[in-house]
Short mmCIF file of C-alpha atoms and ligand atoms in Angstrom, two decimals:
data_model
loop_
_atom_site.label_atom_id
_atom_site.label_comp_id
_atom_site.label_asym_id
_atom_site.label_seq_id
_atom_site.Cartn_x
_atom_site.Cartn_y
_atom_site.Cartn_z
CA MET A 1 -2.97 0.98 -72.39
CA GLY A 2 -5.66 3.23 -71.36
CA ALA A 3 -8.48 1.09 -70.97
CA VAL A 4 -8.35 -0.46 -67.16
CA GLU A 5 -10.10 -3.73 -66.01
CA LEU A 6 -11.98 -2.95 -62.93
CA LYS A 7 -13.24 -6.35 -62.27
CA ASN A 8 -14.11 -9.64 -64.12
CA LYS A 9 -14.02 -8.32 -67.69
CA ILE A 10 -15.59 -5.01 -66.83
CA TYR A 11 -13.24 -2.07 -68.16
CA TRP A 12 -13.12 1.59 -67.75
CA VAL A 13 -12.92 2.93 -71.37
CA GLY A 14 -13.79 6.58 -70.84
CA ALA A 15 -11.83 9.88 -71.50
CA VAL A 16 -9.83 11.99 -69.18
CA ASP A 17 -10.12 15.80 -69.69
CA TYR A 18 -7.17 17.15 -67.99
CA ASN A 19 -7.51 20.75 -69.20
CA VAL A 20 -11.27 21.68 -68.60
CA ARG A 21 -11.39 24.41 -66.10
CA ASP A 22 -14.79 25.56 -66.50
CA PHE A 23 -17.63 23.04 -66.54
CA HIS A 24 -20.70 24.99 -67.31
CA GLY A 25 -19.80 27.45 -64.44
CA TYR A 26 -18.31 24.80 -62.14
CA GLN A 27 -14.88 25.58 -61.80
CA THR A 28 -12.59 22.39 -62.24
CA PRO A 29 -8.99 23.31 -61.38
CA GLN A 30 -8.13 19.67 -61.59
CA GLY A 31 -10.16 18.83 -64.91
CA THR A 32 -12.42 15.95 -64.91
CA SER A 33 -13.04 12.64 -66.61
CA TYR A 34 -15.99 11.17 -68.63
CA ASN A 35 -16.24 7.52 -67.53
CA ALA A 36 -17.70 4.89 -69.80
CA TYR A 37 -17.67 1.28 -69.00
CA LEU A 38 -17.43 -1.78 -71.28
CA LEU A 39 -18.63 -5.19 -70.30
CA ILE A 40 -17.41 -8.18 -72.17
CA ASP A 41 -19.91 -10.97 -72.31
CA GLU A 42 -21.93 -12.69 -75.02
CA LYS A 43 -23.52 -9.26 -75.41
CA ILE A 44 -20.56 -6.70 -75.54
CA THR A 45 -22.03 -3.77 -73.75
CA LEU A 46 -21.06 -0.23 -73.46
CA VAL A 47 -22.45 1.84 -70.65
CA ASP A 48 -22.38 5.56 -71.45
CA THR A 49 -20.28 7.34 -74.03
CA VAL A 50 -18.17 10.62 -73.29
CA LYS A 51 -18.39 14.27 -74.24
CA LYS A 52 -18.10 15.23 -77.77
CA GLY A 53 -14.68 15.56 -78.80
CA PHE A 54 -13.53 12.68 -76.77
CA ALA A 55 -14.95 9.93 -78.95
CA LYS A 56 -11.66 8.97 -80.24
CA ASP A 57 -10.28 8.42 -76.79
CA LEU A 58 -13.42 6.20 -75.90
CA LEU A 59 -13.31 4.23 -79.06
CA ALA A 60 -9.25 3.66 -79.01
CA HIS A 61 -9.86 2.50 -75.32
CA VAL A 62 -12.45 0.17 -76.58
CA ALA A 63 -10.21 -1.03 -79.44
CA GLU A 64 -7.68 -2.15 -76.86
CA ILE A 65 -10.15 -4.79 -75.62
CA VAL A 66 -12.49 -5.52 -78.86
CA ASP A 67 -13.23 -4.16 -82.05
CA PRO A 68 -15.85 -1.46 -81.51
CA ALA A 69 -17.70 -2.43 -84.16
CA LYS A 70 -18.93 -5.53 -82.08
CA ILE A 71 -20.61 -3.67 -79.56
CA ASP A 72 -24.02 -4.99 -79.19
CA THR A 73 -25.53 -2.93 -76.45
CA LEU A 74 -25.23 0.64 -75.69
CA ILE A 75 -26.73 1.76 -72.34
CA ILE A 76 -27.32 5.43 -71.88
CA ASN A 77 -27.69 6.20 -68.28
CA HIS A 78 -28.03 10.10 -68.66
CA VAL A 79 -28.45 12.30 -71.65
CA GLU A 80 -26.51 15.20 -70.56
CA MET A 81 -23.98 15.91 -73.24
CA ASP A 82 -20.73 15.27 -71.10
CA HIS A 83 -21.98 11.41 -71.30
CA SER A 84 -24.13 11.25 -74.38
CA GLY A 85 -22.07 13.55 -76.48
CA SER A 86 -20.18 10.96 -78.57
CA ILE A 87 -23.27 8.36 -79.14
CA LEU A 88 -23.54 9.37 -82.95
CA ASP A 89 -19.76 8.56 -83.11
CA VAL A 90 -20.29 5.33 -81.18
CA LEU A 91 -23.29 4.28 -83.24
CA ALA A 92 -21.61 5.17 -86.44
CA VAL A 93 -18.96 2.40 -85.61
CA ALA A 94 -21.24 -0.04 -83.69
CA LYS A 95 -23.72 -0.13 -86.44
CA ASN A 96 -26.02 -3.00 -84.78
CA ALA A 97 -25.82 -1.66 -81.11
CA LYS A 98 -28.96 -1.70 -79.48
CA VAL A 99 -29.68 1.52 -77.21
CA TYR A 100 -31.26 1.18 -73.85
CA CYS A 101 -32.37 4.17 -71.76
CA THR A 102 -35.47 5.48 -69.84
CA GLN A 103 -38.49 7.04 -71.48
CA LYS A 104 -37.16 10.49 -70.94
CA GLY A 105 -33.88 9.22 -72.08
CA GLN A 106 -35.28 8.43 -75.35
CA GLU A 107 -36.96 11.72 -75.66
CA GLY A 108 -33.78 13.56 -74.71
CA LEU A 109 -31.67 11.88 -77.18
CA ILE A 110 -34.15 12.59 -80.04
CA LYS A 111 -34.23 16.29 -79.07
CA HIS A 112 -30.26 16.39 -78.75
CA TYR A 113 -29.27 14.40 -81.77
CA GLY A 114 -32.49 13.96 -83.88
CA MET A 115 -32.32 10.10 -83.74
CA LYS A 116 -35.94 9.77 -84.89
CA ASP A 117 -35.54 6.79 -87.08
CA ARG A 118 -33.50 4.75 -84.05
CA GLU A 119 -35.39 2.16 -82.43
CA PHE A 120 -34.77 2.45 -78.61
CA ASN A 121 -35.21 -0.08 -75.88
CA VAL A 122 -36.85 1.78 -73.03
CA VAL A 123 -36.27 0.50 -69.48
CA LYS A 124 -37.47 1.12 -66.29
CA THR A 125 -36.85 0.27 -62.57
CA GLY A 126 -36.38 -3.47 -62.08
CA ASP A 127 -35.93 -4.28 -65.67
CA LYS A 128 -33.25 -6.71 -66.28
CA LEU A 129 -30.99 -7.32 -69.31
CA SER A 130 -29.10 -10.69 -69.71
CA LEU A 131 -25.69 -10.16 -71.33
CA GLY A 132 -25.02 -13.91 -71.09
CA SER A 133 -23.06 -14.53 -67.98
CA ARG A 134 -24.14 -11.59 -66.32
CA THR A 135 -27.40 -9.66 -65.75
CA LEU A 136 -27.92 -5.91 -65.80
CA THR A 137 -30.56 -4.33 -63.52
CA PHE A 138 -31.89 -0.90 -64.30
CA VAL A 139 -32.94 1.69 -61.75
CA GLY A 140 -34.74 4.81 -62.76
CA ALA A 141 -33.38 7.75 -61.07
CA PRO A 142 -35.05 10.94 -62.30
CA MET A 143 -33.40 14.06 -61.17
CA VAL A 144 -30.05 12.24 -60.32
CA HIS A 145 -29.30 14.37 -62.25
CA TRP A 146 -31.81 14.84 -64.97
CA PRO A 147 -35.24 13.51 -65.58
CA ASP A 148 -33.73 10.87 -67.84
CA SER A 149 -31.20 9.88 -65.35
CA MET A 150 -30.90 6.02 -64.39
CA PHE A 151 -28.44 3.73 -62.53
CA THR A 152 -27.24 0.46 -64.20
CA TYR A 153 -26.31 -2.53 -61.74
CA VAL A 154 -24.45 -5.49 -62.61
CA ILE A 155 -25.88 -8.06 -60.59
CA GLU A 156 -23.29 -10.98 -60.55
CA ASP A 157 -20.09 -8.39 -60.04
CA LYS A 158 -22.06 -6.22 -57.38
CA VAL A 159 -20.99 -3.14 -59.43
CA LEU A 160 -23.15 0.03 -59.41
CA LEU A 161 -22.80 2.42 -62.39
CA PRO A 162 -25.01 5.42 -61.02
CA ASN A 163 -23.71 8.21 -63.65
CA ASP A 164 -23.33 11.28 -62.01
CA ALA A 165 -24.13 10.14 -58.34
CA PHE A 166 -20.83 9.73 -56.30
CA GLY A 167 -18.65 11.52 -59.03
CA GLN A 168 -16.10 14.15 -58.75
CA HIS A 169 -14.56 16.39 -61.37
CA LEU A 170 -10.98 15.03 -60.96
CA ALA A 171 -8.68 14.15 -63.81
CA HIS A 172 -5.95 11.63 -62.76
CA PRO A 173 -3.84 8.98 -64.43
CA SER A 174 -5.20 6.32 -61.96
CA ARG A 175 -8.80 5.28 -61.92
CA PHE A 176 -9.52 4.08 -58.26
CA ALA A 177 -10.18 6.38 -55.32
CA ASP A 178 -7.73 4.42 -53.23
CA GLU A 179 -4.95 4.81 -55.70
CA ILE A 180 -5.44 8.48 -55.93
CA GLY A 181 -6.03 9.06 -52.19
CA GLU A 182 -9.67 8.65 -50.53
CA ASP A 183 -9.46 11.99 -48.72
CA HIS A 184 -8.67 14.00 -51.73
CA CYS A 185 -11.28 12.01 -53.86
CA MET A 186 -13.82 12.54 -50.89
CA GLU A 187 -13.24 16.30 -50.76
CA GLU A 188 -13.93 16.43 -54.54
CA ALA A 189 -17.04 14.36 -54.11
CA ALA A 190 -18.18 16.78 -51.66
CA LYS A 191 -17.67 19.67 -53.97
CA TYR A 192 -19.29 17.86 -56.68
CA TYR A 193 -22.35 17.04 -54.65
CA ALA A 194 -22.69 20.63 -53.34
CA ASN A 195 -22.45 22.24 -57.00
CA ILE A 196 -24.42 19.42 -58.94
CA LEU A 197 -26.75 17.67 -56.42
CA MET A 198 -27.37 19.76 -53.46
CA PRO A 199 -30.78 20.70 -54.68
CA LEU A 200 -31.84 17.12 -55.27
CA GLY A 201 -30.80 15.74 -51.84
CA ASN A 202 -34.66 14.65 -51.12
CA VAL A 203 -34.54 12.65 -54.30
CA ILE A 204 -31.16 11.17 -53.78
CA SER A 205 -31.77 10.00 -50.46
CA LYS A 206 -34.83 8.16 -51.53
CA LYS A 207 -33.31 6.63 -54.33
CA LEU A 208 -30.26 5.40 -52.32
CA ASP A 209 -33.01 3.89 -49.87
CA GLU A 210 -34.60 2.27 -52.80
CA VAL A 211 -31.29 0.68 -53.88
CA ALA A 212 -30.55 -0.74 -50.56
CA GLN A 213 -34.29 -2.17 -50.29
CA MET A 214 -34.11 -3.74 -53.80
CA GLY A 215 -31.03 -5.94 -52.31
CA MET A 216 -28.19 -4.72 -54.33
CA PRO A 217 -25.03 -5.30 -52.44
CA ILE A 218 -22.33 -2.95 -53.79
CA GLU A 219 -18.75 -3.84 -54.02
CA MET A 220 -17.78 -1.16 -56.51
CA ILE A 221 -19.30 2.11 -57.56
CA GLY A 222 -18.30 3.59 -61.02
CA PRO A 223 -19.59 7.04 -61.28
CA SER A 224 -19.48 8.90 -64.68
CA HIS A 225 -16.78 11.47 -63.39
CA GLY A 226 -13.48 10.90 -61.57
CA ALA A 227 -12.37 8.07 -59.44
CA ILE A 228 -13.97 4.74 -59.04
CA TRP A 229 -14.72 3.48 -55.54
CA ARG A 230 -13.94 -0.10 -54.56
CA LYS A 231 -12.72 0.07 -50.88
CA ASN A 232 -14.31 1.57 -47.86
CA ILE A 233 -17.49 2.19 -49.99
CA THR A 234 -19.67 2.73 -47.03
CA ARG A 235 -17.37 6.10 -46.63
CA VAL A 236 -18.80 7.56 -49.64
CA LEU A 237 -22.35 6.15 -48.95
CA ASP A 238 -22.47 7.49 -45.40
CA ALA A 239 -21.29 10.99 -46.65
CA TYR A 240 -23.97 11.15 -49.12
CA LYS A 241 -26.43 10.38 -46.44
CA ASP A 242 -25.16 13.31 -44.12
CA TRP A 243 -25.04 15.61 -47.41
CA THR A 244 -28.70 14.98 -48.31
CA VAL A 245 -29.81 15.81 -44.75
CA PHE A 246 -27.49 18.89 -44.61
CA LYS A 247 -25.56 17.61 -41.39
CA ALA A 248 -23.63 20.62 -40.35
CA LYS A 249 -20.46 20.85 -38.11
CA PRO A 250 -19.31 23.73 -36.18
CA LYS A 251 -18.04 25.72 -39.19
CA VAL A 252 -18.33 29.34 -40.50
CA VAL A 253 -17.99 30.36 -44.06
CA ILE A 254 -17.45 34.04 -44.63
CA VAL A 255 -18.17 35.35 -48.13
CA TYR A 256 -17.79 38.88 -48.89
CA ASP A 257 -16.93 41.59 -51.45
CA THR A 258 -15.28 45.04 -50.72
CA MET A 259 -15.09 48.45 -52.19
CA TRP A 260 -12.72 50.53 -50.08
CA GLU A 261 -11.55 47.74 -47.74
CA SER A 262 -14.04 48.35 -44.91
CA THR A 263 -16.17 45.15 -45.42
CA ASP A 264 -12.77 43.43 -45.93
CA LEU A 265 -11.41 44.63 -42.62
CA LEU A 266 -14.53 43.34 -40.93
CA ALA A 267 -14.39 39.94 -42.59
CA ARG A 268 -10.88 39.49 -41.72
CA ARG A 269 -11.37 40.51 -38.10
CA LEU A 270 -14.27 38.11 -37.77
CA THR A 271 -12.13 35.49 -39.14
CA GLU A 272 -9.64 36.03 -36.27
CA LEU A 273 -12.24 36.43 -33.67
CA ILE A 274 -14.04 33.19 -34.40
CA THR A 275 -11.00 31.02 -35.07
CA GLY A 276 -9.72 28.81 -32.43
CA ASN A 277 -13.02 28.59 -30.53
CA GLY A 278 -13.97 25.01 -31.64
CA VAL A 279 -15.10 26.48 -34.76
CA GLU A 280 -13.59 25.96 -38.24
CA VAL A 281 -13.67 29.18 -40.39
CA CYS A 282 -13.48 29.53 -44.16
CA LEU A 283 -12.79 32.94 -45.41
CA TYR A 284 -13.55 33.87 -49.36
CA ASN A 285 -13.45 37.22 -51.23
CA ILE A 286 -15.99 36.25 -53.91
CA ARG A 287 -14.14 37.96 -56.60
CA LYS A 288 -10.86 36.33 -55.92
CA SER A 289 -12.16 33.05 -55.29
CA ASP A 290 -13.38 29.60 -56.74
CA GLY A 291 -17.36 30.03 -56.16
CA SER A 292 -17.56 26.23 -56.60
CA GLN A 293 -15.21 25.73 -53.60
CA ILE A 294 -17.21 28.32 -51.56
CA VAL A 295 -20.39 26.12 -52.09
CA ARG A 296 -18.52 23.14 -51.09
CA ASP A 297 -17.52 24.80 -47.84
CA ILE A 298 -21.15 25.97 -47.26
CA LEU A 299 -22.58 22.33 -47.73
CA ASP A 300 -21.58 21.17 -44.14
CA ALA A 301 -21.27 24.67 -42.41
CA LYS A 302 -23.67 25.87 -39.65
CA VAL A 303 -23.19 29.58 -40.31
CA LEU A 304 -22.77 31.48 -43.59
CA LEU A 305 -21.73 35.19 -42.97
CA VAL A 306 -22.33 37.24 -45.97
CA GLY A 307 -20.48 40.44 -46.19
CA SER A 308 -21.07 43.32 -48.62
CA PRO A 309 -20.57 47.11 -49.07
CA THR A 310 -23.52 49.18 -50.36
CA LEU A 311 -23.38 50.11 -53.97
CA ASN A 312 -26.13 52.12 -55.55
CA ALA A 313 -28.39 51.41 -52.45
CA ASP A 314 -27.98 47.63 -53.02
CA MET A 315 -25.78 44.82 -52.44
CA PHE A 316 -22.50 44.66 -54.50
CA TRP A 317 -23.19 42.92 -57.51
CA THR A 318 -20.81 39.86 -57.09
CA VAL A 319 -22.49 39.17 -53.80
CA GLY A 320 -25.86 39.29 -55.49
CA GLY A 321 -24.56 36.86 -58.38
CA PHE A 322 -23.23 34.53 -55.71
CA LEU A 323 -26.49 34.44 -53.93
CA THR A 324 -28.49 33.92 -56.85
CA TYR A 325 -26.34 30.71 -57.56
CA LEU A 326 -26.58 29.73 -53.99
CA ARG A 327 -30.44 30.01 -53.81
CA GLY A 328 -30.91 27.79 -56.86
CA LEU A 329 -28.96 24.99 -54.84
CA LYS A 330 -31.62 25.24 -52.22
CA PRO A 331 -29.17 24.94 -49.18
CA LYS A 332 -30.88 24.01 -45.68
CA ASN A 333 -29.79 23.77 -42.02
CA LYS A 334 -27.77 26.99 -42.02
CA LYS A 335 -27.90 30.40 -40.09
CA VAL A 336 -26.94 33.49 -41.92
CA GLY A 337 -25.51 36.61 -40.61
CA ILE A 338 -24.77 39.81 -42.68
CA PHE A 339 -22.26 42.46 -42.31
CA GLY A 340 -20.56 45.31 -44.26
CA SER A 341 -20.09 48.96 -44.68
CA TYR A 342 -22.37 51.56 -46.37
CA GLY A 343 -21.65 55.27 -47.20
CA TRP A 344 -24.45 58.06 -47.35
CA ALA A 345 -27.13 55.48 -47.74
CA GLU A 346 -27.83 51.86 -46.65
CA GLY A 347 -29.44 49.11 -48.75
CA ALA A 348 -27.04 46.23 -48.85
CA SER A 349 -28.12 44.24 -45.87
CA LYS A 350 -31.83 44.72 -46.72
CA ALA A 351 -31.15 43.24 -50.26
CA ILE A 352 -29.11 40.14 -48.81
CA LYS A 353 -31.82 39.71 -46.17
CA LYS A 354 -34.43 39.28 -48.90
CA GLU A 355 -32.37 36.67 -50.63
CA VAL A 356 -31.73 34.62 -47.52
CA GLU A 357 -35.26 34.81 -46.77
CA ALA A 358 -36.09 33.71 -50.28
CA MET A 359 -33.77 30.56 -49.58
CA GLY A 360 -35.88 29.95 -46.40
CA LEU A 361 -32.79 30.04 -44.24
CA GLU A 362 -32.70 31.57 -40.68
CA MET A 363 -31.26 34.88 -40.21
CA ILE A 364 -28.92 35.64 -37.18
CA GLU A 365 -30.10 39.32 -36.35
CA PRO A 366 -29.29 42.09 -36.26
CA PRO A 367 -26.84 42.56 -39.26
CA PHE A 368 -23.32 44.10 -38.36
CA GLU A 369 -23.08 47.40 -40.21
CA VAL A 370 -20.83 50.31 -40.07
CA GLN A 371 -20.67 53.77 -41.96
CA TYR A 372 -17.90 54.32 -44.10
CA VAL A 373 -14.83 52.98 -42.15
CA PRO A 374 -15.22 50.92 -38.95
CA ASN A 375 -13.92 52.73 -35.86
CA GLU A 376 -12.33 51.60 -32.76
CA GLU A 377 -15.60 51.53 -30.94
CA GLU A 378 -17.22 49.46 -33.71
CA LEU A 379 -14.48 47.03 -33.82
CA SER A 380 -14.78 46.25 -30.47
CA LYS A 381 -18.44 45.84 -30.70
CA LEU A 382 -17.31 43.20 -33.51
CA LYS A 383 -16.24 41.02 -30.59
CA GLU A 384 -19.55 40.66 -29.36
CA TYR A 385 -20.88 39.79 -32.95
CA ALA A 386 -18.20 37.07 -33.16
CA LYS A 387 -19.36 35.71 -29.78
CA LEU A 388 -22.69 35.35 -31.12
CA ILE A 389 -21.69 33.52 -34.15
CA ILE A 390 -19.33 31.16 -32.43
CA GLN A 391 -22.32 30.30 -30.06
CA THR A 392 -24.50 29.84 -33.09
CA ALA A 393 -21.94 27.66 -34.85
CA ARG A 394 -21.44 25.53 -32.04
CA ALA A 395 -24.94 24.71 -31.46
CA VAL A 396 -25.18 22.10 -34.40
FE1 FEO B 401 -22.02 14.47 -65.58
FE2 FEO B 401 -25.39 15.54 -65.42
O1 FEO B 401 -23.84 15.00 -66.28
#
């Protein structure tokens, strides 16, 4: 049995992708899932589909409960292909299903799948759909994650199906966060938020307020990826509130790359000097690390230290690539320090500073730089720099 009853004839019928390791650049060492939900009522309703290639799993899970041909209603909360990718496979079986989505959803589905002849039922915030014994309310949620996104709320069961919001890239045989381990799921939710939703924090914050004002008590959250939240729901809701305002803790993330180990030596010494002063430290060599995990740690860090050697009068290319990714995620409420080594000419710190300023983040001046290999005097001065970093990180 793959389908799982979540509550009163509401079933998880999605697919678990245990083997995906790269989700459009997001590293997923624990895989992911594409969650779809089946509601058995007078109108048999499927909320979302799954990534193309997993349609057989989805239809098999539905078939454990009901003949998929009997699906009357297909809700598409979000057009991105990890959720809509099997829509044509579903509609090929559920020939009479009516499709519900936002206006942007309709436009996106036509662009993706050429469904010009299909009749869509376009919904907006506050629209309701009776399924018989229960009623759905739709909440338009543009930019959570795409312009087409919406949430579906099951009024009688107090179940929120918010698609990407509150998700985690996590494949697991169990469906519930309390079964998998809440701490583990919260960490994955943080990583997911940081890498997917961080630039959309303002929109998400307003949307969560709107849902609260619409009088929608929530007993269960079924996101489109990972575990379903049914206990301690306020924990993940409160975490989202903190993340959307970039609430920081005394934490320093050191990201760097190195050529002849001088920048590496500075990074490791900084880690030793800062650790144990009421400050958490995370050290990442960009070329050897999971970039998505680095971003997760930056989410709630007060200080980011970026280390780079100078190469061709510029920052090292991996550092440039990482900062380009980070800039797109629009981090806020962080102070950034720069360190590294140069040879006969400088360039890295200037280039990094330009990126940091483009992100609108405050610099910790001046950068800590050495020529070629750090000597004892420079390593001694590094202690003063570390003190400044500790002080900055603790001033949250
Ligand atoms: Fe999981 Fe925006 O798709």
